[in-house]
Amino acid sequence: MQMLMTMSGRACLALLLAGLAATGARAAGKDSGAMTPRFFVTEAFPPYTFMQAGQAAGPMVDVLQEVCIQLGWSCRIEVLPWRRALAMAERGQADGLFTLLDTPERRELFRASSPVLDGRYTLFARAGQAFSYTGAASLTGRQIGVYGPSGSSISLRALIDTLPSADAAQLVLEPDNLTVLRKLVSGRYGEDGLAFMNESVALWLLRENGLNGLQAAGVAKQFSYSFGLSRQRISEREFRRFNKALDELCRRGRTAELIRPYALPASPCAK
């Protein structure tokens, strides 16, 4: 009888310890984000993001997936039209959004990660046009095509708003970057019309679509692209873990290694 009670006690103790271990493992898994599903949205924005063999691809995708591996997250990325991707992220239907230009407007809804890729906004003019960008005043009296709503249109609007008169230059919002370039080539923005665009995107589109007759006419702004994590779905603590993993990836040289095949400039590692 005593042996039976002893065996029963040991069995209960074993079950209790097993239960505690399982609870601890679940807590640890939740704490570390292990295998936590995450959903990110982006747009077709070559050479930064694009579809390849039915999957999201590009340097931003490669870096994000590497960070997700480091965190133990299972990250799904969907490529959507930008307006839809942005609306979903703003409604809290996605954990994150990219590529994100860190602006005051975006900070209300997203926490911006450390910069990943550097870029620059450039003014484009029709070939042979006697225009060189020398500051906001040089845009006076011109129609300027820009894709938006986007980081590009926000940046151009901020530039135009520095002019003495609100109607000194006309911002023409277009549904995509290719439309901007085609309209500029055909003179739809007038003889003195311009386009405001990410230089790497513009050069890629010109090459891929065989468009000629344009020239770069000056750099308006240097900037960086980041990942935007939803304030509704990602806590401050989780964001800090994400950013730490991203920064460590950069310091180890892994970010530069992932970006190198795309011939794009990686941002300096955060201090």
PDB file of C-alpha atoms in Angstrom:
ATOM      1  CA  MET A   1       0.000   0.000   0.000  1.00  0.00           C
ATOM      2  CA  GLN A   2       2.819   2.349   0.915  1.00  0.00           C
ATOM      3  CA  MET A   3       4.559   1.503  -2.389  1.00  0.00           C
ATOM      4  CA  LEU A   4       1.325   2.259  -4.297  1.00  0.00           C
ATOM      5  CA  MET A   5       0.954   5.631  -2.553  1.00  0.00           C
ATOM      6  CA  THR A   6       4.624   6.439  -3.269  1.00  0.00           C
ATOM      7  CA  MET A   7       4.226   5.589  -6.944  1.00  0.00           C
ATOM      8  CA  SER A   8       1.027   7.607  -7.126  1.00  0.00           C
ATOM      9  CA  GLY A   9       2.749  10.577  -5.499  1.00  0.00           C
ATOM     10  CA  ARG A  10       5.649  10.369  -7.927  1.00  0.00           C
ATOM     11  CA  ALA A  11       3.246  10.231 -10.866  1.00  0.00           C
ATOM     12  CA  CYS A  12       1.409  13.309  -9.645  1.00  0.00           C
ATOM     13  CA  LEU A  13       4.683  15.133  -9.131  1.00  0.00           C
ATOM     14  CA  ALA A  14       5.820  14.212 -12.649  1.00  0.00           C
ATOM     15  CA  LEU A  15       2.577  15.437 -14.134  1.00  0.00           C
ATOM     16  CA  LEU A  16       2.817  18.672 -12.168  1.00  0.00           C
ATOM     17  CA  LEU A  17       6.383  19.292 -13.326  1.00  0.00           C
ATOM     18  CA  ALA A  18       5.456  18.498 -16.924  1.00  0.00           C
ATOM     19  CA  GLY A  19       2.576  20.948 -16.763  1.00  0.00           C
ATOM     20  CA  LEU A  20       4.803  23.669 -15.341  1.00  0.00           C
ATOM     21  CA  ALA A  21       7.396  23.031 -18.031  1.00  0.00           C
ATOM     22  CA  ALA A  22       4.795  23.258 -20.786  1.00  0.00           C
ATOM     23  CA  THR A  23       3.422  26.490 -19.351  1.00  0.00           C
ATOM     24  CA  GLY A  24       6.917  27.917 -19.129  1.00  0.00           C
ATOM     25  CA  ALA A  25       7.689  26.915 -22.706  1.00  0.00           C
ATOM     26  CA  ARG A  26       4.511  28.562 -23.959  1.00  0.00           C
ATOM     27  CA  ALA A  27       5.324  31.714 -22.037  1.00  0.00           C
ATOM     28  CA  ALA A  28       8.876  31.733 -23.357  1.00  0.00           C
ATOM     29  CA  GLY A  29       7.624  31.217 -26.888  1.00  0.00           C
ATOM     30  CA  LYS A  30       5.190  34.094 -26.592  1.00  0.00           C
ATOM     31  CA  ASP A  31       7.860  36.251 -24.985  1.00  0.00           C
ATOM     32  CA  SER A  32      10.360  35.665 -27.786  1.00  0.00           C
ATOM     33  CA  GLY A  33       7.888  35.787 -30.652  1.00  0.00           C
ATOM     34  CA  ALA A  34       8.925  32.256 -31.694  1.00  0.00           C
ATOM     35  CA  MET A  35       6.880  31.071 -34.682  1.00  0.00           C
ATOM     36  CA  THR A  36       4.508  33.984 -34.266  1.00  0.00           C
ATOM     37  CA  PRO A  37       2.773  34.638 -37.590  1.00  0.00           C
ATOM     38  CA  ARG A  38       3.294  38.137 -38.953  1.00  0.00           C
ATOM     39  CA  PHE A  39       1.742  39.752 -42.015  1.00  0.00           C
ATOM     40  CA  PHE A  40       3.459  42.521 -44.006  1.00  0.00           C
ATOM     41  CA  VAL A  41       2.184  44.375 -47.064  1.00  0.00           C
ATOM     42  CA  THR A  42       4.135  46.126 -49.786  1.00  0.00           C
ATOM     43  CA  GLU A  43       3.725  47.200 -53.397  1.00  0.00           C
ATOM     44  CA  ALA A  44       5.350  46.349 -56.717  1.00  0.00           C
ATOM     45  CA  PHE A  45       8.063  49.003 -56.515  1.00  0.00           C
ATOM     46  CA  PRO A  46      11.078  47.791 -58.485  1.00  0.00           C
ATOM     47  CA  PRO A  47      13.976  47.718 -57.947  1.00  0.00           C
ATOM     48  CA  TYR A  48      13.083  47.705 -54.208  1.00  0.00           C
ATOM     49  CA  THR A  49      10.168  45.258 -54.207  1.00  0.00           C
ATOM     50  CA  PHE A  50       8.602  43.221 -56.990  1.00  0.00           C
ATOM     51  CA  MET A  51       6.963  39.891 -57.827  1.00  0.00           C
ATOM     52  CA  GLN A  52       9.157  36.991 -58.902  1.00  0.00           C
ATOM     53  CA  ALA A  53       7.795  33.491 -59.575  1.00  0.00           C
ATOM     54  CA  GLY A  54       4.599  34.463 -57.794  1.00  0.00           C
ATOM     55  CA  GLN A  55       6.400  35.596 -54.625  1.00  0.00           C
ATOM     56  CA  ALA A  56       7.424  38.938 -53.158  1.00  0.00           C
ATOM     57  CA  ALA A  57      11.075  39.624 -53.954  1.00  0.00           C
ATOM     58  CA  GLY A  58      13.685  42.371 -53.815  1.00  0.00           C
ATOM     59  CA  PRO A  59      16.201  43.738 -51.319  1.00  0.00           C
ATOM     60  CA  MET A  60      13.634  44.945 -48.782  1.00  0.00           C
ATOM     61  CA  VAL A  61      11.958  41.524 -48.854  1.00  0.00           C
ATOM     62  CA  ASP A  62      15.289  39.721 -48.404  1.00  0.00           C
ATOM     63  CA  VAL A  63      16.250  41.868 -45.410  1.00  0.00           C
ATOM     64  CA  LEU A  64      12.827  41.524 -43.783  1.00  0.00           C
ATOM     65  CA  GLN A  65      12.824  37.746 -44.116  1.00  0.00           C
ATOM     66  CA  GLU A  66      16.269  37.588 -42.527  1.00  0.00           C
ATOM     67  CA  VAL A  67      15.068  39.677 -39.574  1.00  0.00           C
ATOM     68  CA  CYS A  68      12.002  37.461 -39.220  1.00  0.00           C
ATOM     69  CA  ILE A  69      14.246  34.379 -39.073  1.00  0.00           C
ATOM     70  CA  GLN A  70      16.327  36.002 -36.329  1.00  0.00           C
ATOM     71  CA  LEU A  71      13.172  36.750 -34.317  1.00  0.00           C
ATOM     72  CA  GLY A  72      11.582  33.360 -34.927  1.00  0.00           C
ATOM     73  CA  TRP A  73       8.652  35.001 -36.701  1.00  0.00           C
ATOM     74  CA  SER A  74       6.799  33.347 -39.551  1.00  0.00           C
ATOM     75  CA  CYS A  75       6.409  36.310 -41.905  1.00  0.00           C
ATOM     76  CA  ARG A  76       4.019  36.417 -44.844  1.00  0.00           C
ATOM     77  CA  ILE A  77       4.429  39.227 -47.374  1.00  0.00           C
ATOM     78  CA  GLU A  78       1.732  40.257 -49.835  1.00  0.00           C
ATOM     79  CA  VAL A  79       2.333  42.553 -52.818  1.00  0.00           C
ATOM     80  CA  LEU A  80      -0.658  44.856 -53.388  1.00  0.00           C
ATOM     81  CA  PRO A  81      -1.422  48.171 -55.069  1.00  0.00           C
ATOM     82  CA  TRP A  82       0.047  50.836 -52.795  1.00  0.00           C
ATOM     83  CA  ARG A  83      -3.230  52.512 -51.874  1.00  0.00           C
ATOM     84  CA  ARG A  84      -4.707  49.185 -50.767  1.00  0.00           C
ATOM     85  CA  ALA A  85      -1.554  48.180 -48.878  1.00  0.00           C
ATOM     86  CA  LEU A  86      -1.431  51.524 -47.094  1.00  0.00           C
ATOM     87  CA  ALA A  87      -5.144  51.442 -46.235  1.00  0.00           C
ATOM     88  CA  MET A  88      -4.859  47.914 -44.811  1.00  0.00           C
ATOM     89  CA  ALA A  89      -1.853  48.851 -42.699  1.00  0.00           C
ATOM     90  CA  GLU A  90      -3.535  52.043 -41.484  1.00  0.00           C
ATOM     91  CA  ARG A  91      -6.609  50.031 -40.403  1.00  0.00           C
ATOM     92  CA  GLY A  92      -4.428  47.607 -38.473  1.00  0.00           C
ATOM     93  CA  GLN A  93      -5.036  44.720 -40.877  1.00  0.00           C
ATOM     94  CA  ALA A  94      -1.287  44.139 -41.312  1.00  0.00           C
ATOM     95  CA  ASP A  95       1.604  44.038 -38.871  1.00  0.00           C
ATOM     96  CA  GLY A  96       3.846  46.127 -41.087  1.00  0.00           C
ATOM     97  CA  LEU A  97       4.271  48.071 -44.299  1.00  0.00           C
ATOM     98  CA  PHE A  98       7.202  48.821 -46.603  1.00  0.00           C
ATOM     99  CA  THR A  99       8.892  50.586 -48.227  1.00  0.00           C
ATOM    100  CA  LEU A 100       8.260  53.379 -45.744  1.00  0.00           C
ATOM    101  CA  LEU A 101       9.507  56.935 -45.928  1.00  0.00           C
ATOM    102  CA  ASP A 102       9.633  58.169 -42.331  1.00  0.00           C
ATOM    103  CA  THR A 103       7.457  61.297 -42.169  1.00  0.00           C
ATOM    104  CA  PRO A 104       5.527  62.980 -39.324  1.00  0.00           C
ATOM    105  CA  GLU A 105       2.243  61.894 -40.964  1.00  0.00           C
ATOM    106  CA  ARG A 106       3.297  58.247 -41.006  1.00  0.00           C
ATOM    107  CA  ARG A 107       4.615  58.256 -37.428  1.00  0.00           C
ATOM    108  CA  GLU A 108       1.070  58.589 -36.089  1.00  0.00           C
ATOM    109  CA  LEU A 109       0.294  55.045 -37.260  1.00  0.00           C
ATOM    110  CA  PHE A 110       3.676  53.359 -37.750  1.00  0.00           C
ATOM    111  CA  ARG A 111       6.941  52.937 -35.904  1.00  0.00           C
ATOM    112  CA  ALA A 112       9.713  53.358 -38.454  1.00  0.00           C
ATOM    113  CA  SER A 113      12.652  50.971 -38.234  1.00  0.00           C
ATOM    114  CA  SER A 114      16.280  51.917 -38.701  1.00  0.00           C
ATOM    115  CA  PRO A 115      16.969  52.891 -42.338  1.00  0.00           C
ATOM    116  CA  VAL A 116      17.669  50.015 -44.737  1.00  0.00           C
ATOM    117  CA  LEU A 117      18.228  51.598 -48.162  1.00  0.00           C
ATOM    118  CA  ASP A 118      19.271  55.105 -49.185  1.00  0.00           C
ATOM    119  CA  GLY A 119      17.736  56.912 -52.137  1.00  0.00           C
ATOM    120  CA  ARG A 120      17.210  60.337 -53.604  1.00  0.00           C
ATOM    121  CA  TYR A 121      14.371  62.257 -55.179  1.00  0.00           C
ATOM    122  CA  THR A 122      15.378  63.696 -58.532  1.00  0.00           C
ATOM    123  CA  LEU A 123      13.690  66.122 -60.907  1.00  0.00           C
ATOM    124  CA  PHE A 124      13.401  64.868 -64.492  1.00  0.00           C
ATOM    125  CA  ALA A 125      12.871  67.092 -67.523  1.00  0.00           C
ATOM    126  CA  ARG A 126      12.392  66.507 -71.245  1.00  0.00           C
ATOM    127  CA  ALA A 127      15.658  66.063 -73.145  1.00  0.00           C
ATOM    128  CA  GLY A 128      17.147  69.352 -74.278  1.00  0.00           C
ATOM    129  CA  GLN A 129      15.135  71.386 -71.788  1.00  0.00           C
ATOM    130  CA  ALA A 130      17.192  74.178 -70.253  1.00  0.00           C
ATOM    131  CA  PHE A 131      16.345  73.392 -66.631  1.00  0.00           C
ATOM    132  CA  SER A 132      18.545  72.661 -63.664  1.00  0.00           C
ATOM    133  CA  TYR A 133      17.117  72.275 -60.185  1.00  0.00           C
ATOM    134  CA  THR A 134      18.694  74.844 -57.860  1.00  0.00           C
ATOM    135  CA  GLY A 135      16.111  74.910 -55.082  1.00  0.00           C
ATOM    136  CA  ALA A 136      12.375  75.290 -54.599  1.00  0.00           C
ATOM    137  CA  ALA A 137      12.314  78.677 -56.360  1.00  0.00           C
ATOM    138  CA  SER A 138      13.423  77.047 -59.622  1.00  0.00           C
ATOM    139  CA  LEU A 139      10.103  75.144 -59.710  1.00  0.00           C
ATOM    140  CA  THR A 140       8.046  78.335 -59.980  1.00  0.00           C
ATOM    141  CA  GLY A 141       5.518  78.316 -62.791  1.00  0.00           C
ATOM    142  CA  ARG A 142       5.934  74.611 -63.631  1.00  0.00           C
ATOM    143  CA  GLN A 143       3.649  71.587 -63.609  1.00  0.00           C
ATOM    144  CA  ILE A 144       5.296  68.662 -61.827  1.00  0.00           C
ATOM    145  CA  GLY A 145       4.046  65.114 -62.137  1.00  0.00           C
ATOM    146  CA  VAL A 146       4.406  62.827 -59.123  1.00  0.00           C
ATOM    147  CA  TYR A 147       3.037  59.453 -58.036  1.00  0.00           C
ATOM    148  CA  GLY A 148       0.800  59.546 -55.003  1.00  0.00           C
ATOM    149  CA  PRO A 149      -0.388  59.626 -52.424  1.00  0.00           C
ATOM    150  CA  SER A 150       3.097  58.464 -51.530  1.00  0.00           C
ATOM    151  CA  GLY A 151       6.297  59.506 -49.816  1.00  0.00           C
ATOM    152  CA  SER A 152       7.242  61.172 -53.109  1.00  0.00           C
ATOM    153  CA  SER A 153       4.140  63.354 -53.205  1.00  0.00           C
ATOM    154  CA  ILE A 154       4.492  64.240 -49.516  1.00  0.00           C
ATOM    155  CA  SER A 155       8.089  65.357 -50.116  1.00  0.00           C
ATOM    156  CA  LEU A 156       7.188  67.360 -53.233  1.00  0.00           C
ATOM    157  CA  ARG A 157       4.274  69.041 -51.463  1.00  0.00           C
ATOM    158  CA  ALA A 158       6.574  70.060 -48.602  1.00  0.00           C
ATOM    159  CA  LEU A 159       8.966  71.546 -51.167  1.00  0.00           C
ATOM    160  CA  ILE A 160       6.259  73.499 -53.014  1.00  0.00           C
ATOM    161  CA  ASP A 161       4.805  74.772 -49.735  1.00  0.00           C
ATOM    162  CA  THR A 162       8.047  76.671 -49.095  1.00  0.00           C
ATOM    163  CA  LEU A 163       7.334  78.914 -52.116  1.00  0.00           C
ATOM    164  CA  PRO A 164       5.855  82.375 -51.423  1.00  0.00           C
ATOM    165  CA  SER A 165       2.641  81.614 -53.306  1.00  0.00           C
ATOM    166  CA  ALA A 166       0.644  78.408 -52.989  1.00  0.00           C
ATOM    167  CA  ASP A 167       0.021  78.300 -56.746  1.00  0.00           C
ATOM    168  CA  ALA A 168       3.624  79.088 -57.723  1.00  0.00           C
ATOM    169  CA  ALA A 169       4.037  75.473 -58.882  1.00  0.00           C
ATOM    170  CA  GLN A 170       1.402  72.870 -59.678  1.00  0.00           C
ATOM    171  CA  LEU A 171       1.662  69.345 -58.278  1.00  0.00           C
ATOM    172  CA  VAL A 172      -0.072  66.826 -60.570  1.00  0.00           C
ATOM    173  CA  LEU A 173      -0.879  63.600 -58.735  1.00  0.00           C
ATOM    174  CA  GLU A 174      -0.740  60.402 -60.837  1.00  0.00           C
ATOM    175  CA  PRO A 175      -1.728  56.764 -60.095  1.00  0.00           C
ATOM    176  CA  ASP A 176       1.769  55.345 -60.711  1.00  0.00           C
ATOM    177  CA  ASN A 177       5.332  56.315 -61.615  1.00  0.00           C
ATOM    178  CA  LEU A 178       5.187  54.956 -65.161  1.00  0.00           C
ATOM    179  CA  THR A 179       2.248  57.251 -65.946  1.00  0.00           C
ATOM    180  CA  VAL A 180       4.304  60.203 -64.707  1.00  0.00           C
ATOM    181  CA  LEU A 181       7.203  59.384 -67.029  1.00  0.00           C
ATOM    182  CA  ARG A 182       5.002  58.717 -70.060  1.00  0.00           C
ATOM    183  CA  LYS A 183       3.106  61.983 -69.598  1.00  0.00           C
ATOM    184  CA  LEU A 184       6.348  63.901 -69.219  1.00  0.00           C
ATOM    185  CA  VAL A 185       7.770  62.350 -72.420  1.00  0.00           C
ATOM    186  CA  SER A 186       4.615  63.271 -74.356  1.00  0.00           C
ATOM    187  CA  GLY A 187       4.589  66.851 -73.037  1.00  0.00           C
ATOM    188  CA  ARG A 188       1.401  66.488 -70.993  1.00  0.00           C
ATOM    189  CA  TYR A 189       2.820  68.708 -68.239  1.00  0.00           C
ATOM    190  CA  GLY A 190       3.599  71.492 -70.702  1.00  0.00           C
ATOM    191  CA  GLU A 191       6.807  72.559 -72.399  1.00  0.00           C
ATOM    192  CA  ASP A 192       8.418  73.282 -69.026  1.00  0.00           C
ATOM    193  CA  GLY A 193       6.925  70.281 -67.229  1.00  0.00           C
ATOM    194  CA  LEU A 194       8.885  68.138 -64.786  1.00  0.00           C
ATOM    195  CA  ALA A 195       8.653  64.832 -62.952  1.00  0.00           C
ATOM    196  CA  PHE A 196       9.606  64.268 -59.309  1.00  0.00           C
ATOM    197  CA  MET A 197      10.648  60.696 -58.597  1.00  0.00           C
ATOM    198  CA  ASN A 198      12.939  58.271 -56.823  1.00  0.00           C
ATOM    199  CA  GLU A 199      15.925  58.230 -59.172  1.00  0.00           C
ATOM    200  CA  SER A 200      16.516  54.466 -59.024  1.00  0.00           C
ATOM    201  CA  VAL A 201      12.841  53.763 -59.754  1.00  0.00           C
ATOM    202  CA  ALA A 202      12.811  56.217 -62.672  1.00  0.00           C
ATOM    203  CA  LEU A 203      15.938  54.750 -64.265  1.00  0.00           C
ATOM    204  CA  TRP A 204      14.554  51.208 -63.883  1.00  0.00           C
ATOM    205  CA  LEU A 205      11.230  52.171 -65.504  1.00  0.00           C
ATOM    206  CA  LEU A 206      12.898  54.044 -68.359  1.00  0.00           C
ATOM    207  CA  ARG A 207      15.115  51.061 -69.118  1.00  0.00           C
ATOM    208  CA  GLU A 208      12.428  48.377 -68.764  1.00  0.00           C
ATOM    209  CA  ASN A 209       9.868  50.268 -70.874  1.00  0.00           C
ATOM    210  CA  GLY A 210      12.218  51.605 -73.527  1.00  0.00           C
ATOM    211  CA  LEU A 211      11.341  55.229 -72.802  1.00  0.00           C
ATOM    212  CA  ASN A 212      13.654  57.914 -74.186  1.00  0.00           C
ATOM    213  CA  GLY A 213      13.694  61.668 -74.310  1.00  0.00           C
ATOM    214  CA  LEU A 214      14.169  62.493 -70.612  1.00  0.00           C
ATOM    215  CA  GLN A 215      17.086  63.788 -68.595  1.00  0.00           C
ATOM    216  CA  ALA A 216      17.868  64.057 -64.891  1.00  0.00           C
ATOM    217  CA  ALA A 217      17.832  67.711 -63.889  1.00  0.00           C
ATOM    218  CA  GLY A 218      18.947  67.775 -60.277  1.00  0.00           C
ATOM    219  CA  VAL A 219      18.604  66.046 -56.911  1.00  0.00           C
ATOM    220  CA  ALA A 220      15.926  67.552 -54.670  1.00  0.00           C
ATOM    221  CA  LYS A 221      16.246  65.389 -51.550  1.00  0.00           C
ATOM    222  CA  GLN A 222      18.238  62.534 -50.036  1.00  0.00           C
ATOM    223  CA  PHE A 223      16.235  60.032 -47.989  1.00  0.00           C
ATOM    224  CA  SER A 224      16.114  56.481 -46.628  1.00  0.00           C
ATOM    225  CA  TYR A 225      13.572  53.666 -46.717  1.00  0.00           C
ATOM    226  CA  SER A 226      12.530  51.754 -43.602  1.00  0.00           C
ATOM    227  CA  PHE A 227      10.030  49.159 -42.452  1.00  0.00           C
ATOM    228  CA  GLY A 228       6.906  50.554 -40.815  1.00  0.00           C
ATOM    229  CA  LEU A 229       5.473  48.474 -37.959  1.00  0.00           C
ATOM    230  CA  SER A 230       1.835  49.022 -37.058  1.00  0.00           C
ATOM    231  CA  ARG A 231       1.285  50.752 -33.716  1.00  0.00           C
ATOM    232  CA  GLN A 232      -2.053  48.924 -33.461  1.00  0.00           C
ATOM    233  CA  ARG A 233      -0.559  45.443 -33.786  1.00  0.00           C
ATOM    234  CA  ILE A 234       3.089  45.624 -32.716  1.00  0.00           C
ATOM    235  CA  SER A 235       3.941  46.699 -29.183  1.00  0.00           C
ATOM    236  CA  GLU A 236       6.794  49.044 -28.337  1.00  0.00           C
ATOM    237  CA  ARG A 237       8.680  46.098 -26.853  1.00  0.00           C
ATOM    238  CA  GLU A 238       8.243  43.999 -29.998  1.00  0.00           C
ATOM    239  CA  PHE A 239       9.323  46.937 -32.140  1.00  0.00           C
ATOM    240  CA  ARG A 240      12.515  47.331 -30.117  1.00  0.00           C
ATOM    241  CA  ARG A 241      13.270  43.627 -30.634  1.00  0.00           C
ATOM    242  CA  PHE A 242      12.680  44.004 -34.368  1.00  0.00           C
ATOM    243  CA  ASN A 243      14.913  47.049 -34.613  1.00  0.00           C
ATOM    244  CA  LYS A 244      17.652  45.427 -32.535  1.00  0.00           C
ATOM    245  CA  ALA A 245      17.686  42.403 -34.841  1.00  0.00           C
ATOM    246  CA  LEU A 246      17.770  44.704 -37.883  1.00  0.00           C
ATOM    247  CA  ASP A 247      20.662  46.748 -36.464  1.00  0.00           C
ATOM    248  CA  GLU A 248      22.646  43.621 -35.593  1.00  0.00           C
ATOM    249  CA  LEU A 249      22.104  42.314 -39.114  1.00  0.00           C
ATOM    250  CA  CYS A 250      23.575  45.525 -40.470  1.00  0.00           C
ATOM    251  CA  ARG A 251      26.570  45.556 -38.127  1.00  0.00           C
ATOM    252  CA  ARG A 252      27.424  41.957 -39.062  1.00  0.00           C
ATOM    253  CA  GLY A 253      27.516  42.970 -42.714  1.00  0.00           C
ATOM    254  CA  ARG A 254      24.629  40.688 -43.586  1.00  0.00           C
ATOM    255  CA  THR A 255      22.359  43.541 -44.745  1.00  0.00           C
ATOM    256  CA  ALA A 256      24.997  44.796 -47.188  1.00  0.00           C
ATOM    257  CA  GLU A 257      25.487  41.234 -48.417  1.00  0.00           C
ATOM    258  CA  LEU A 258      21.754  40.832 -49.089  1.00  0.00           C
ATOM    259  CA  ILE A 259      21.462  44.192 -50.880  1.00  0.00           C
ATOM    260  CA  ARG A 260      24.656  43.968 -52.965  1.00  0.00           C
ATOM    261  CA  PRO A 261      23.152  41.884 -55.841  1.00  0.00           C
ATOM    262  CA  TYR A 262      20.612  44.653 -56.485  1.00  0.00           C
ATOM    263  CA  ALA A 263      23.264  47.387 -56.925  1.00  0.00           C
ATOM    264  CA  LEU A 264      21.430  49.763 -54.559  1.00  0.00           C
ATOM    265  CA  PRO A 265      22.983  51.829 -51.765  1.00  0.00           C
ATOM    266  CA  ALA A 266      22.523  50.363 -48.287  1.00  0.00           C
ATOM    267  CA  SER A 267      21.961  52.827 -45.447  1.00  0.00           C
ATOM    268  CA  PRO A 268      24.752  53.239 -42.877  1.00  0.00           C
ATOM    269  CA  CYS A 269      24.282  51.044 -39.819  1.00  0.00           C
ATOM    270  CA  ALA A 270      22.501  52.722 -36.908  1.00  0.00           C
ATOM    271  CA  LYS A 271      24.777  53.592 -34.001  1.00  0.00           C
TER     272      LYS A 271
END
